[in-house]
Coordinates of C-alpha atoms and ligand atoms in Angstrom, one line a residue:
X18 CA -11.5 -1.5 -11.5
X19 CA -11.0 1.7 -13.6
X20 CA -7.3 0.8 -14.0
X21 CA -8.3 -2.7 -15.3
X22 CA -10.7 -1.1 -17.8
X23 CA -8.0 1.4 -18.8
X24 CA -5.5 -1.4 -19.5
X25 CA -8.0 -3.2 -21.7
X26 CA -9.0 0.0 -23.5
X27 CA -5.4 0.9 -24.1
X28 CA -4.7 -2.6 -25.5
X29 CA -7.7 -2.2 -27.8
X30 CA -6.3 1.2 -29.1
X31 CA -3.0 -0.5 -29.8
X32 CA -4.7 -3.3 -31.7
X33 CA -6.7 -0.9 -33.8
X34 CA -3.4 0.8 -34.8
X35 CA -2.0 -2.7 -35.7
X36 CA 0.7 -2.3 -33.0
X37 CA 3.0 -5.3 -32.9
X38 CA 5.2 -5.2 -29.7
X39 CA 8.9 -6.2 -29.9
X40 CA 9.0 -7.6 -26.4
X41 CA 6.5 -9.8 -24.6
X42 CA 3.9 -8.2 -22.3
X43 CA 1.8 -10.2 -19.9
X44 CA -1.5 -8.7 -18.7
X45 CA -2.6 -10.5 -15.6
X46 CA -6.1 -9.5 -14.3
X47 CA -7.1 -11.6 -11.2
X48 CA -10.8 -12.0 -10.4
X49 CA -10.2 -12.2 -6.6
X50 CA -7.8 -9.3 -5.8
X51 CA -10.2 -7.9 -3.2
X52 CA -10.3 -11.2 -1.3
X53 CA -6.6 -12.0 -1.3
X54 CA -5.7 -13.1 -4.9
X55 CA -5.2 -16.7 -3.9
X56 CA -7.2 -18.2 -6.8
X57 CA -6.3 -15.5 -9.3
X58 CA -2.8 -13.8 -9.1
X59 CA -1.3 -16.7 -7.1
X60 CA -2.3 -19.2 -9.7
X61 CA -1.2 -17.0 -12.6
X62 CA 2.1 -16.5 -11.0
X63 CA 2.6 -20.3 -10.4
X64 CA 1.7 -21.0 -14.1
X65 CA 4.2 -18.4 -15.4
X66 CA 6.9 -19.8 -13.1
X67 CA 6.1 -23.4 -14.3
X68 CA 6.7 -22.1 -17.9
X69 CA 10.1 -20.7 -16.9
X70 CA 9.1 -17.1 -17.3
X71 CA 11.1 -14.3 -15.6
X72 CA 9.8 -10.7 -15.9
X73 CA 11.8 -7.5 -16.2
X74 CA 9.4 -5.8 -13.9
X75 CA 5.7 -5.6 -13.1
X76 CA 3.3 -2.7 -12.6
X77 CA 0.2 -2.9 -10.4
X78 CA -2.2 -0.5 -8.6
X79 CA -1.4 0.8 -5.1
X80 CA -0.1 4.4 -5.3
X81 CA -1.1 7.6 -7.1
X82 CA -0.3 11.2 -8.0
X83 CA -0.8 12.6 -4.5
X84 CA -2.3 16.0 -4.0
X85 CA -2.6 17.7 -0.7
X86 CA -1.5 14.8 1.6
X87 CA 1.4 16.8 3.1
X88 CA 0.7 20.2 4.7
X89 CA 2.7 23.1 3.0
X90 CA 3.5 21.1 -0.1
X91 CA 1.6 23.0 -2.8
X92 CA 2.2 20.9 -5.8
X93 CA 1.1 17.3 -6.4
X94 CA 3.8 14.6 -6.7
X95 CA 3.9 11.0 -8.1
X96 CA 4.6 8.3 -5.6
X97 CA 5.6 5.0 -7.1
X98 CA 5.3 2.3 -4.4
X99 CA 8.4 0.2 -4.4
X100 CA 7.3 -1.8 -1.4
X101 CA 4.1 -2.9 0.3
X102 CA 3.2 -3.4 3.9
X103 CA 2.8 -6.9 5.3
X104 CA -0.3 -8.0 7.1
X105 CA -1.6 -10.2 9.9
X106 CA -5.3 -11.1 10.5
X107 CA -5.3 -12.1 14.1
X108 CA -8.3 -13.6 15.8
X109 CA -8.5 -13.3 19.6
X110 CA -10.7 -15.7 21.5
X111 CA -11.9 -15.9 25.1
X112 CA -13.7 -19.0 26.4
X113 CA -15.6 -18.7 29.7
X114 CA -18.3 -20.7 31.5
X115 CA -21.8 -19.7 30.2
X116 CA -24.5 -18.8 32.6
X117 CA -27.8 -16.9 33.4
X118 CA -27.4 -13.2 33.0
X119 CA -29.4 -12.5 36.3
X120 CA -26.3 -13.5 38.3
X121 CA -23.3 -12.5 36.2
X122 CA -19.7 -13.3 37.1
X123 CA -17.3 -10.4 37.8
X124 CA -15.8 -10.8 34.3
X125 CA -17.4 -12.2 31.1
X126 CA -15.9 -13.3 27.8
X127 CA -17.1 -10.1 26.2
X128 CA -15.7 -7.9 28.9
X129 CA -12.3 -9.6 28.9
X130 CA -12.0 -9.5 25.1
X131 CA -13.3 -5.9 24.9
X132 CA -10.6 -4.7 27.4
X133 CA -7.9 -6.6 25.4
X134 CA -8.8 -5.1 22.0
X135 CA -9.2 -1.7 23.6
X136 CA -5.6 -2.0 24.9
X137 CA -4.4 -2.9 21.4
X138 CA -6.2 0.1 19.9
X139 CA -4.9 2.5 22.6
X140 CA -1.3 1.3 22.3
X141 CA 0.0 2.1 18.8
X142 CA 2.8 0.0 17.5
X143 CA 6.2 1.9 17.5
X144 CA 6.9 4.7 15.1
X145 CA 9.4 3.2 12.6
X146 CA 10.1 6.3 10.6
X147 CA 13.4 6.0 8.8
X148 CA 13.2 2.3 8.2
X149 CA 11.5 2.3 4.8
X150 CA 11.3 4.2 1.5
X151 CA 9.5 7.2 3.1
X152 CA 12.6 8.9 4.2
X153 CA 14.0 8.9 0.7
X154 CA 10.8 10.3 -0.7
X155 CA 10.8 13.2 1.8
X156 CA 14.4 14.0 1.0
X157 CA 13.5 14.1 -2.7
X158 CA 10.5 16.4 -1.9
X159 CA 12.5 18.8 0.3
X160 CA 13.1 21.5 -2.2
X161 CA 9.4 21.7 -3.1
X162 CA 8.6 23.0 0.4
X163 CA 8.8 26.6 1.5
X164 CA 11.2 27.7 4.3
X165 CA 11.7 26.3 6.9
X166 CA 10.2 22.9 6.0
X167 CA 12.8 22.6 3.1
X168 CA 15.6 23.0 5.7
X169 CA 14.0 20.5 8.0
X170 CA 13.5 17.8 5.3
X171 CA 17.0 18.3 3.9
X172 CA 18.5 17.7 7.3
X173 CA 16.7 14.6 8.5
X174 CA 19.8 13.5 10.4
X175 CA 18.9 16.3 12.8
X176 CA 15.1 16.7 12.5
X177 CA 14.1 13.0 12.2
X178 CA 12.5 12.9 15.6
X179 CA 10.4 16.0 14.8
X180 CA 9.3 14.8 11.3
X181 CA 8.4 11.3 12.6
X182 CA 6.1 13.0 15.2
X183 CA 4.5 15.2 12.6
X184 CA 3.8 12.2 10.4
X185 CA 1.7 10.8 13.2
X186 CA -0.7 13.7 13.1
X187 CA -3.1 12.4 10.5
X188 CA -4.2 8.8 10.0
X189 CA -2.9 8.4 6.4
X190 CA 0.7 9.6 7.0
X191 CA 0.5 7.8 10.4
X192 CA 0.0 4.6 8.4
X193 CA 3.3 5.2 6.6
X194 CA 5.4 5.4 9.8
X195 CA 4.1 2.4 11.8
X196 CA 2.3 -0.9 11.8
X197 CA -1.3 -0.1 12.1
X198 CA -3.8 -1.9 14.3
X199 CA -7.4 -2.0 13.0
X200 CA -10.2 -3.8 15.0
X201 CA -12.4 -5.2 12.2
X202 CA -14.7 -7.9 13.6
X203 CA -16.2 -8.7 17.0
X204 CA -18.6 -11.6 17.6
X205 CA -20.1 -12.8 20.9
X206 CA -23.5 -13.7 22.3
X207 CA -26.7 -14.9 20.8
X208 CA -29.3 -14.2 23.4
X209 CA -30.1 -11.2 25.7
X210 CA -30.2 -13.2 28.9
X211 CA -27.3 -15.6 28.4
X212 CA -23.6 -15.0 29.4
X213 CA -21.9 -16.2 26.2
X214 CA -19.2 -18.9 26.5
X215 CA -17.1 -17.5 23.6
X216 CA -16.1 -14.1 22.4
X217 CA -14.0 -13.6 19.2
X218 CA -12.4 -10.5 17.7
X219 CA -10.4 -10.0 14.6
X220 CA -7.6 -7.5 14.3
X221 CA -6.1 -6.5 10.9
X222 CA -2.5 -5.3 11.3
X223 CA -0.6 -3.7 8.4
X224 CA 3.1 -4.3 9.0
X225 CA 5.6 -1.5 8.4
X226 CA 8.5 -2.5 6.1
X227 CA 10.9 -2.4 9.0
X228 CA 9.1 -5.0 11.0
X229 CA 8.1 -8.7 10.6
X230 CA 5.1 -10.8 11.4
X231 CA 6.9 -12.4 14.4
X232 CA 7.9 -9.0 15.8
X233 CA 4.3 -7.7 15.6
X234 CA 2.8 -10.8 17.1
X235 CA 5.2 -10.6 20.1
X236 CA 4.3 -6.9 20.6
X237 CA 0.6 -7.7 20.4
X238 CA 0.9 -10.5 23.0
X239 CA 2.8 -8.1 25.3
X240 CA 0.1 -5.5 25.0
X241 CA -2.8 -7.9 25.6
X242 CA -0.9 -9.5 28.5
X243 CA -3.7 -11.8 29.5
X244 CA -3.3 -15.6 29.4
X245 CA -7.1 -16.2 29.1
X246 CA -6.9 -14.8 25.6
X247 CA -6.0 -17.3 22.8
X248 CA -4.2 -16.0 19.7
X249 CA -5.1 -17.5 16.3
X250 CA -3.3 -16.2 13.3
X251 CA -5.8 -16.5 10.4
X252 CA -3.2 -15.5 7.8
X253 CA -0.1 -13.4 7.7
X254 CA 2.8 -12.3 5.4
X255 CA 5.8 -10.1 5.9
X256 CA 6.2 -6.7 4.2
X257 CA 7.3 -7.0 0.5
X258 CA 10.9 -6.5 -0.5
X259 CA 11.9 -3.0 -1.6
X260 CA 12.2 -2.9 -5.5
X261 CA 15.1 -0.8 -7.0
X262 CA 14.4 2.8 -7.8
X263 CA 17.9 3.9 -8.9
X264 CA 19.0 5.1 -12.4
X265 CA 19.4 1.5 -13.6
X266 CA 15.9 0.3 -12.5
X267 CA 14.1 -0.2 -15.8
X268 CA 10.5 -0.4 -14.6
X269 CA 10.9 2.6 -12.2
X270 CA 12.6 4.7 -14.9
X271 CA 10.0 3.9 -17.5
X272 CA 7.3 4.9 -15.1
X273 CA 9.1 8.1 -14.4
X274 CA 9.5 8.9 -18.1
X275 CA 5.8 8.2 -18.8
X276 CA 4.7 10.2 -15.8
X277 CA 6.8 13.2 -16.9
X278 CA 5.3 12.9 -20.4
X279 CA 1.6 12.5 -19.5
X280 CA 1.7 14.7 -16.4
X281 CA 4.2 17.5 -17.3
X282 CA 2.9 19.6 -14.3
X283 CA 4.3 17.0 -11.9
X284 CA 8.0 17.8 -10.9
X285 CA 8.7 14.9 -8.5
X286 CA 8.5 11.2 -8.8
X287 CA 9.4 9.6 -5.5
X288 CA 9.5 6.0 -4.2
X289 CA 7.1 5.0 -1.5
X290 CA 5.3 2.2 0.4
X291 CA 1.8 1.0 -0.5
X292 CA -0.2 0.9 2.8
X293 CA -2.7 -1.5 1.4
X294 CA -2.1 -4.8 -0.3
X295 CA -2.1 -5.6 -4.0
X296 CA -2.0 -8.7 -6.2
X297 CA 1.6 -7.9 -7.0
X298 CA 2.7 -9.6 -3.8
X299 CA 2.1 -12.9 -5.5
X300 CA 4.7 -12.2 -8.2
X301 CA 7.9 -11.9 -6.1
X302 CA 9.0 -15.3 -7.6
X303 CA 9.1 -13.8 -11.1
X304 CA 10.9 -10.4 -10.6
X305 CA 12.6 -8.1 -8.2
X306 CA 11.1 -5.0 -9.8
X307 CA 7.5 -4.6 -8.5
X308 CA 6.0 -1.1 -8.9
X309 CA 2.6 0.0 -7.8
X310 CA 1.3 3.1 -9.5
X311 CA -2.2 4.1 -10.7
X312 CA -2.0 7.2 -13.0
X313 CA -4.7 9.3 -11.4
X314 CA -4.7 12.1 -8.9
X315 CA -5.7 11.3 -5.3
X316 CA -6.7 14.0 -2.7
X317 CA -7.1 13.2 1.0
X318 CA -10.9 13.9 0.8
X319 CA -11.3 11.2 -1.9
X320 CA -9.2 8.7 0.1
X321 CA -12.2 7.7 2.2
X322 CA -14.2 6.8 -0.9
X323 CA -11.8 4.0 -1.7
X324 CA -13.8 0.9 -0.5
X325 CA -16.2 3.5 0.8
X326 CA -19.3 5.4 -0.3
X327 CA -19.6 6.7 -3.9
X328 CA -16.2 5.5 -5.1
X329 CA -15.8 7.2 -8.5
X330 CA -13.5 8.4 -11.2
X331 CA -14.1 11.3 -13.6
X332 CA -14.3 10.7 -17.4
X333 CA -11.3 12.9 -17.9
X334 CA -9.2 11.0 -15.3
X335 CA -10.2 7.7 -16.9
X336 CA -9.1 9.0 -20.4
X337 CA -5.8 10.0 -18.9
X338 CA -5.4 6.5 -17.4
X339 CA -5.9 5.0 -20.8
X340 CA -3.4 7.5 -22.4
X341 CA -0.8 6.6 -19.7
X342 CA -1.1 2.8 -20.3
X343 CA -1.1 3.4 -24.1
X344 CA 2.2 5.4 -23.8
X345 CA 3.7 3.2 -21.1
X346 CA 3.5 0.0 -23.2
X347 CA 5.1 1.7 -26.1
X348 CA 7.9 3.3 -24.0
X349 CA 8.6 -0.1 -22.4
X350 CA 8.8 -1.6 -25.9
X351 CA 11.0 1.1 -27.3
X352 CA 14.4 0.4 -25.7
X353 CA 15.4 -2.2 -23.2
X354 CA 17.9 0.1 -21.6
X355 CA 16.8 2.2 -18.6
X356 CA 16.2 5.9 -19.3
X357 CA 18.5 7.8 -16.9
X358 CA 17.0 10.4 -14.6
X359 CA 18.5 13.8 -15.2
X360 CA 19.4 15.5 -11.9
X361 CA 18.7 19.2 -11.9
X362 CA 21.6 21.5 -10.9
Ligands
LIG413 C1 4.8 11.3 1.9 C2 3.3 11.3 2.2 C3 2.6 10.5 1.3 C4 1.1 10.3 1.7 C5 0.7 9.0 1.2 C6 -0.7 8.8 1.0 C7 -1.0 7.4 0.5 C8 -2.4 7.3 0.2 C9 -2.7 6.2 -0.8 C10 -3.1 4.9 -0.3 C11 -4.0 4.1 -1.1 C12 -3.8 2.7 -0.9 C13 -4.7 1.9 -1.7 C14 -4.1 0.6 -2.1 C15 -5.0 -0.2 -3.0 C16 -5.1 -1.5 -2.3 C17 -6.2 -2.4 -2.9 C18 -6.9 -3.1 -1.8 O1 -7.8 -2.7 -1.2 N1 -6.4 -4.3 -1.5 C19 -6.9 -5.2 -0.4 C20 -6.4 -6.5 -0.7 C21 -6.7 -7.6 0.3 C22 -5.7 -8.1 1.0 C23 -5.9 -9.2 1.9 C24 -7.2 -9.6 2.1 C25 -8.3 -9.1 1.4 C26 -8.0 -8.1 0.4 C27 -6.5 -4.7 1.0 O2 -7.2 -4.8 1.9 O3 -5.4 -4.1 1.1

């Protein structure tokens, strides 16, 4: 929400200064991002496609200036998400004969389903470290760590098994190395003394970039391993393609340039994966350059306030968001050629 306001406020500032852009900019603000974007972003994207429009790149929310997410890394760094996890909303259902609770059968629909979802929760999907942009990000960050972490991260060919295990230790970095399994809904029973005929549970999987919907469904079926349980895929999509982040990648380099100008204290801009989903996934038909970055600092302690209690942004952080968008639009307008990244010796 704050990013949307910052975009509008930055545009207002540009208008006040009579700014006339050289290239075309499209501002697409969907009204239903939090409930899938099907009637907003998806329709906007279809309309632009019907008008024959191709985009150089797009920028959306989804990643931040990260501060304190990796132990021993003292300084914050900017993570521009060049990919986004896929997702499956899977409904499991058990149908059993209803009856009087005074003489219950050995197993009920609730018991069977509870055991199945518990097996899913207790059996994490495989650790896929090395199969997405994360490895590249850690290699770029290596020199920011003190000894011996710098040596470990510079030699992932040797230490990959160790680092992949360390990433599992907290639930946020864990989400970067595997498909996550979240039990989000459970419905069964309407009366205290009736054995319910139907029990339903919904599981929200977020798919690691190195896996597909079909692979995750197969793993889930193998874990559940109970023919009495029906699988209903409510909706699903594969992880998003990885957008370029090399020296020629216009959108990525413009973000890097603007981050270095607005946040001079940040040394590293690294590519990453967005663990949530954004409206940007509806625009893959218009560009191969999709970048997710919100120019604010995020600390682990404020992560739980996203979609949680007391979600907030400081006035100063909001002002910096506006400044970032204001500069970014002008940087993107200045020169169509990418700004090369200067490697330090
Ligand atoms: C090298 C270590 C780095 C540590 C990385 C830490 C990353 C922490 C940042 C993660 C924040 C992710 C927030 C993404 C915003 C997503 C917005 C959102 O909530 N979208 C909904 C969209 C949706 C999708 C499908 C149905 C309904 C809504 C979502 O649930 O993903």
